[in-house]
Coordinates of C-alpha atoms in Angstrom, one line a residue:
M146 CA 114.3 104.3 107.9
L147 CA 115.0 106.9 110.6
T148 CA 118.5 106.7 111.9
N149 CA 119.7 107.3 115.5
I150 CA 118.8 110.9 116.1
S151 CA 120.8 111.3 119.3
S152 CA 124.1 110.1 117.7
L153 CA 123.5 112.2 114.7
L154 CA 122.7 115.2 116.8
R155 CA 125.9 114.7 118.9
A156 CA 128.1 114.5 115.8
Y157 CA 126.5 117.6 114.3
A158 CA 126.9 119.6 117.5
Q159 CA 130.6 118.7 117.8
K160 CA 131.2 119.6 114.2
S161 CA 129.4 122.9 114.4
G162 CA 130.8 123.9 117.8
A163 CA 127.4 123.9 119.4
A164 CA 128.0 120.8 121.6
A165 CA 127.4 122.5 124.9
A166 CA 124.1 124.0 124.0
V167 CA 122.7 120.9 122.3
S168 CA 124.0 118.2 124.6
M169 CA 122.2 119.8 127.6
R170 CA 118.8 118.8 126.1
S171 CA 117.9 115.1 126.6
Y172 CA 114.9 113.2 125.5
S173 CA 113.2 114.0 128.8
D174 CA 113.2 117.7 127.9
F175 CA 110.9 117.1 125.0
T176 CA 107.1 116.6 124.9
P177 CA 106.6 112.8 124.2
Q178 CA 103.3 113.4 122.4
A179 CA 100.8 116.1 121.6
T180 CA 97.2 116.5 120.6
F181 CA 96.3 118.4 117.4
E182 CA 93.0 119.7 116.0
I183 CA 92.5 118.8 112.3
K184 CA 89.9 119.9 109.8
K185 CA 86.6 118.1 109.9
C186 CA 86.2 115.7 106.9
D187 CA 83.4 116.2 104.4
L188 CA 81.3 113.0 104.3
H189 CA 79.5 111.1 101.6
K190 CA 77.0 108.4 102.8
L191 CA 78.9 107.9 106.0
D192 CA 77.3 108.5 109.4
E193 CA 80.4 108.9 111.4
A194 CA 83.4 111.1 110.6
P195 CA 87.0 110.5 111.6
A196 CA 88.1 112.2 114.7
T197 CA 89.0 115.9 114.5
E198 CA 91.4 115.5 117.5
V199 CA 94.5 113.4 116.8
V200 CA 97.6 112.4 118.8
M201 CA 101.1 112.3 117.4
T202 CA 104.2 111.1 119.3
R203 CA 107.6 112.7 119.1
E204 CA 109.0 109.6 117.4
E205 CA 106.2 109.7 114.8
G206 CA 106.8 113.3 114.1
L207 CA 110.5 113.0 113.5
K208 CA 109.9 109.9 111.3
Y209 CA 107.3 111.8 109.2
Y210 CA 109.6 114.8 108.9
H211 CA 112.5 112.6 107.8
I212 CA 110.4 110.8 105.1
M213 CA 108.9 114.0 103.7
Q214 CA 112.3 115.8 103.6
T215 CA 113.8 112.7 101.8
I216 CA 111.0 112.7 99.2
R217 CA 111.3 116.5 98.7
R218 CA 115.1 116.5 98.3
M219 CA 114.9 113.4 96.0
E220 CA 112.5 115.2 93.7
L221 CA 114.5 118.4 93.7
K222 CA 117.6 116.4 92.8
A223 CA 115.6 114.7 90.0
D224 CA 114.7 118.1 88.7
Q225 CA 118.3 119.1 88.6
L226 CA 119.4 115.9 86.8
Y227 CA 116.6 116.2 84.3
K228 CA 117.6 119.8 83.4
Q229 CA 121.2 118.5 83.0
K230 CA 119.8 115.9 80.6
I231 CA 121.0 113.0 82.7
I232 CA 117.5 111.9 83.3
R233 CA 115.6 111.6 80.0
G234 CA 112.1 110.8 78.9
F235 CA 109.0 111.4 81.1
C236 CA 109.5 112.5 84.7
H237 CA 106.6 113.5 86.9
L238 CA 107.6 114.9 90.3
Y239 CA 105.8 114.6 93.7
D240 CA 107.2 117.6 95.7
G241 CA 104.4 119.3 97.5
Q242 CA 102.3 116.2 97.9
E243 CA 104.6 114.4 100.4
A244 CA 102.0 114.4 103.2
C245 CA 99.7 112.2 101.1
A246 CA 102.2 109.4 101.0
V247 CA 103.2 109.7 104.6
G248 CA 99.6 109.9 105.9
I249 CA 98.5 106.8 103.9
E250 CA 101.5 104.7 104.9
A251 CA 100.9 105.7 108.6
A252 CA 97.4 104.2 108.3
I253 CA 98.2 100.9 106.6
N254 CA 100.6 98.0 107.0
M255 CA 103.6 97.2 104.8
S256 CA 101.8 93.8 104.1
D257 CA 99.0 95.8 102.5
H258 CA 99.2 96.7 98.8
L259 CA 99.5 99.9 96.9
I260 CA 99.3 101.0 93.2
T261 CA 99.5 104.4 91.7
A262 CA 100.0 106.4 88.5
Y263 CA 103.2 107.8 87.0
R264 CA 103.9 110.3 89.9
A265 CA 105.4 107.4 91.8
H266 CA 108.8 108.2 93.2
G267 CA 107.5 109.0 96.7
Y268 CA 105.5 105.8 97.1
T269 CA 108.4 103.8 95.8
Y270 CA 110.4 105.1 98.7
T271 CA 107.7 104.7 101.4
R272 CA 107.0 101.1 100.1
G273 CA 110.6 100.1 100.9
G274 CA 112.7 101.3 97.9
T275 CA 115.9 103.1 98.6
V276 CA 116.9 106.6 97.3
K277 CA 119.9 105.0 95.7
K278 CA 117.9 102.6 93.6
I279 CA 115.2 105.1 92.8
M280 CA 117.7 107.7 91.5
A281 CA 119.6 105.0 89.5
E282 CA 116.3 103.9 87.9
L283 CA 115.6 107.5 86.9
T284 CA 119.0 107.7 85.1
G285 CA 118.5 104.2 83.6
R286 CA 121.3 102.5 85.4
R287 CA 121.9 98.8 86.2
G288 CA 121.5 99.4 89.9
G289 CA 118.1 100.9 89.5
I290 CA 115.0 99.4 91.3
A291 CA 113.8 98.0 88.0
K292 CA 117.4 97.3 86.8
G293 CA 117.4 100.5 84.7
K294 CA 114.7 99.4 82.4
G295 CA 111.6 101.0 83.9
G296 CA 112.5 104.7 84.3
S297 CA 110.4 107.3 86.2
M298 CA 107.0 105.7 85.6
H299 CA 107.7 102.0 86.2
M300 CA 109.1 101.3 89.6
Y301 CA 108.2 98.3 91.7
C302 CA 108.9 96.7 95.0
K303 CA 107.2 94.3 97.4
N304 CA 103.5 94.9 97.5
F305 CA 103.9 98.0 95.3
Y306 CA 102.7 97.6 91.7
G307 CA 104.2 100.7 90.3
G308 CA 103.7 103.7 88.6
N309 CA 101.6 103.2 85.6
G310 CA 101.9 105.4 82.6
I311 CA 98.3 105.1 81.2
V312 CA 96.0 107.6 82.9
G313 CA 93.6 105.7 85.2
A314 CA 94.7 102.2 84.1
Q315 CA 96.0 101.4 87.5
V316 CA 92.6 101.6 89.1
P317 CA 91.2 98.3 87.7
L318 CA 94.5 96.7 88.3
G319 CA 94.3 97.7 92.0
A320 CA 90.8 96.2 92.1
G321 CA 92.3 93.0 90.8
V322 CA 94.9 93.1 93.6
A323 CA 92.1 93.6 96.1
L324 CA 90.2 90.7 94.6
A325 CA 93.2 88.5 95.2
C326 CA 93.4 89.7 98.8
K327 CA 89.7 88.7 99.4
Y328 CA 90.1 85.4 97.6
Q329 CA 93.2 84.5 99.7
G330 CA 91.5 85.7 102.9
N331 CA 94.7 87.2 104.1
N332 CA 93.2 90.3 105.8
E333 CA 95.1 92.6 103.5
L334 CA 93.8 95.5 101.4
C335 CA 94.9 97.5 98.4
V336 CA 95.2 101.3 98.2
C337 CA 94.5 102.4 94.7
L338 CA 95.6 106.0 93.9
Y339 CA 94.8 108.2 90.9
G340 CA 94.8 112.0 90.3
D341 CA 92.0 114.5 89.6
G342 CA 92.9 114.3 86.0
A343 CA 92.1 110.6 85.8
A344 CA 88.9 111.0 87.9
N345 CA 86.7 111.3 84.8
Q346 CA 88.0 108.1 83.2
G347 CA 85.2 105.5 82.4
Q348 CA 87.3 102.6 83.6
I349 CA 87.4 104.1 87.1
F350 CA 83.6 104.1 87.4
E351 CA 83.5 100.5 86.0
T352 CA 85.9 99.6 88.8
Y353 CA 83.8 101.3 91.4
N354 CA 80.9 99.1 90.3
M355 CA 82.8 95.8 90.5
A356 CA 84.4 96.8 93.8
S357 CA 81.0 97.5 95.3
L358 CA 79.3 94.4 93.9
W359 CA 82.1 92.1 95.1
K360 CA 82.8 94.0 98.4
L361 CA 86.5 94.3 97.7
P362 CA 89.0 95.4 100.4
V363 CA 90.1 98.4 98.3
I364 CA 90.6 102.1 99.2
F365 CA 90.2 104.4 96.2
I366 CA 92.1 107.6 96.8
C367 CA 92.0 110.6 94.5
E368 CA 95.1 112.8 95.0
N369 CA 93.5 116.1 93.9
N370 CA 96.4 118.4 93.2
R371 CA 94.1 120.9 91.5
Y372 CA 95.5 120.5 88.0
G373 CA 95.2 117.7 85.4
M374 CA 98.2 118.4 83.3
G375 CA 97.6 122.1 82.5
T376 CA 93.9 122.2 83.2
S377 CA 92.4 123.3 86.5
V378 CA 89.8 121.0 88.1
E379 CA 87.1 123.5 87.7
R380 CA 87.5 123.5 83.9
A381 CA 87.8 119.7 83.7
A382 CA 85.0 118.4 85.9
A383 CA 81.3 119.4 86.3
S384 CA 81.6 118.2 89.9
T385 CA 84.9 118.6 91.7
D386 CA 83.6 116.7 94.8
Y387 CA 85.7 113.7 93.9
Y388 CA 85.0 112.0 97.2
K389 CA 81.3 111.7 96.1
R390 CA 82.1 110.1 92.8
G391 CA 81.6 106.5 94.1
E392 CA 77.9 107.1 94.3
F393 CA 77.1 103.8 96.0
I394 CA 80.5 103.5 97.7
P395 CA 80.5 104.9 101.2
G396 CA 81.4 101.9 103.4
L397 CA 84.1 100.6 105.6
R398 CA 83.3 96.9 105.1
G399 CA 84.4 96.8 101.5
P400 CA 85.5 99.6 99.2
I401 CA 85.7 103.2 100.2
L402 CA 86.5 106.4 98.3
M403 CA 88.7 109.2 99.6
E404 CA 89.8 112.6 98.2
L405 CA 93.0 114.1 99.4
Q406 CA 93.3 117.8 98.6
T407 CA 97.0 118.6 97.9
Y408 CA 99.2 120.6 95.5
R409 CA 102.1 119.9 93.2
Y410 CA 104.8 122.6 93.0
H411 CA 106.2 121.4 89.6
G412 CA 104.4 121.3 86.4
H413 CA 102.6 118.1 85.3
S414 CA 105.9 116.7 84.1
M415 CA 109.4 118.1 83.5
S416 CA 108.4 119.3 80.1
D417 CA 105.7 121.5 81.6
P418 CA 107.0 124.7 83.2
G419 CA 103.7 124.9 85.2
I420 CA 103.2 128.7 84.9
S421 CA 101.1 129.1 81.8
Y422 CA 97.9 128.0 83.5
R423 CA 98.6 129.3 87.1
T424 CA 100.5 132.2 88.5
R425 CA 103.8 132.2 90.4
D426 CA 101.9 134.0 93.2
E427 CA 99.5 131.1 93.5
I428 CA 102.4 128.6 93.9
Q429 CA 104.2 130.9 96.4
E430 CA 101.0 131.3 98.5
V431 CA 100.7 127.5 98.8
R432 CA 104.4 127.2 99.7
S433 CA 104.1 129.9 102.4
K434 CA 100.8 128.8 103.9
S435 CA 100.3 125.1 103.5
D436 CA 103.6 123.4 102.7
P437 CA 103.4 120.0 104.4
I438 CA 107.0 119.9 105.6
S439 CA 106.9 123.5 107.0
L440 CA 103.6 122.8 108.8
L441 CA 104.9 119.6 110.4
K442 CA 108.1 121.4 111.4
D443 CA 106.2 124.2 113.0
R444 CA 104.0 121.8 115.0
L445 CA 107.0 119.9 116.2
L446 CA 108.8 123.0 117.4
S447 CA 105.8 124.9 118.8
N448 CA 104.8 121.8 120.9
N449 CA 108.4 121.2 122.1
M450 CA 108.5 117.8 120.4
A451 CA 111.8 118.6 118.7
S452 CA 114.6 121.2 118.6
V453 CA 115.8 123.3 115.6
E454 CA 119.2 121.6 115.9
E455 CA 117.6 118.1 115.8
L456 CA 115.7 118.9 112.6
K457 CA 118.9 120.3 111.1
V458 CA 120.6 117.0 111.7
I459 CA 117.9 115.3 109.8
D460 CA 118.2 117.8 107.0
V461 CA 121.9 117.3 106.8
E462 CA 121.5 113.5 106.8
V463 CA 118.9 113.6 104.0
R464 CA 120.9 115.9 101.8
K465 CA 123.9 113.6 102.1
E466 CA 121.8 110.5 101.3
I467 CA 120.5 112.3 98.2
E468 CA 123.9 113.4 97.0
D469 CA 125.4 110.0 97.5
A470 CA 122.5 108.4 95.6
A471 CA 122.9 111.0 92.8
Q472 CA 126.6 110.2 92.6
F473 CA 125.8 106.5 92.2
A474 CA 123.0 107.2 89.7
T475 CA 125.4 109.0 87.4
T476 CA 128.3 106.6 87.6
D477 CA 126.7 103.2 87.7
P478 CA 126.8 101.5 84.3
E479 CA 123.8 101.1 82.1
P480 CA 122.2 97.6 81.8
P481 CA 123.9 95.5 79.1
L482 CA 122.0 95.0 75.8
D483 CA 121.7 91.2 76.4
E484 CA 119.6 91.8 79.5
L485 CA 117.1 94.0 77.7
C486 CA 114.4 91.4 77.3
N487 CA 115.0 89.6 80.6
H488 CA 112.2 89.3 83.2
M489 CA 109.4 89.2 80.6
F490 CA 108.1 85.8 81.5
S491 CA 108.0 83.8 84.7
N492 CA 108.6 80.0 85.1
N493 CA 108.8 79.5 81.4
P494 CA 111.6 78.3 79.1
P495 CA 113.5 81.1 77.3
V496 CA 111.5 82.4 74.4
E497 CA 113.4 83.8 71.4
V498 CA 112.3 87.3 70.5
R499 CA 111.6 87.7 66.8
G500 CA 112.8 90.6 64.8
T501 CA 115.8 92.1 63.0
N502 CA 119.3 92.1 64.4
P503 CA 120.4 92.6 67.1
W504 CA 117.0 91.9 68.6
A505 CA 116.7 88.4 67.0
K506 CA 119.6 87.3 69.3
L507 CA 117.9 88.4 72.5
K508 CA 116.1 85.8 74.6
S509 CA 113.7 86.4 77.4
V510 CA 114.7 84.7 80.7
S511 CA 113.3 85.2 84.2

């Protein structure tokens, strides 16, 4: 995912006229790894907390920066295309929450499984989807990751079961994936994500119960971005300690429940300006004090793990990738009508779809 930094840096330096200054710094000039203090986690029915001292290598830091910048730029481009009415329908953006996706992926394997709600573009990318296919899906084009038939909320790739449009409905589905992991004995797990707005759904508590009874290998994660649509968490929940909601779920052997405190910069969806229930000053304060990309950048630079020029190279590369993907997403043709009902059934003969013309002529094939 992360391209060759040194070659990119050299090309950038030559183009910008800064070759002499940049080329003098080699990998040996940088700190290979650094130790950071992080906040102590609040615990619920756990005796031992995660370490408050963590180590990050230079390579990891550059990789995380690249992924977060890609997600940020991808979402900003989606915002632009939506306002141009090139992306239509529902569109829920993830900018501001990038560190959640990067942190989760750093802790699990690609062979593990992940399912989330409709704010899914970032996870589609970290699970192996390309920017090109994600952008094309947003614009409903044939080259999209779901062949242009899923849109913003329904993207899938290997071991990633989508964005799901019904609030909270992905949680029992994720438990089902975890049950399959346990049944097959493949030493895999499922990360099941939902937002604070879904945390009061009854089906989530039913799923906690099943997961605890059956000791399923599932990690429930509440991405608490402080607002469920236009309602703050304090107005929506009698208890905002979402990490305690599992009651009888503390453990590491089977299920475990986590709460990630994050923030979304955009409104709930593109139809929500996001300023009627919070102030612009609040958003700006989060941007200035706790933006995940800015915090990582500052740590890399202050610990001599990267140079300003090196990070600029990544920024330029990311912007080009996003622009190229947007160009493809606006020129690739839409899927033809005769493919509209394909991929509905698996390993079955074609089934004729009943209805009026032209739908009566369509057949479902896998």
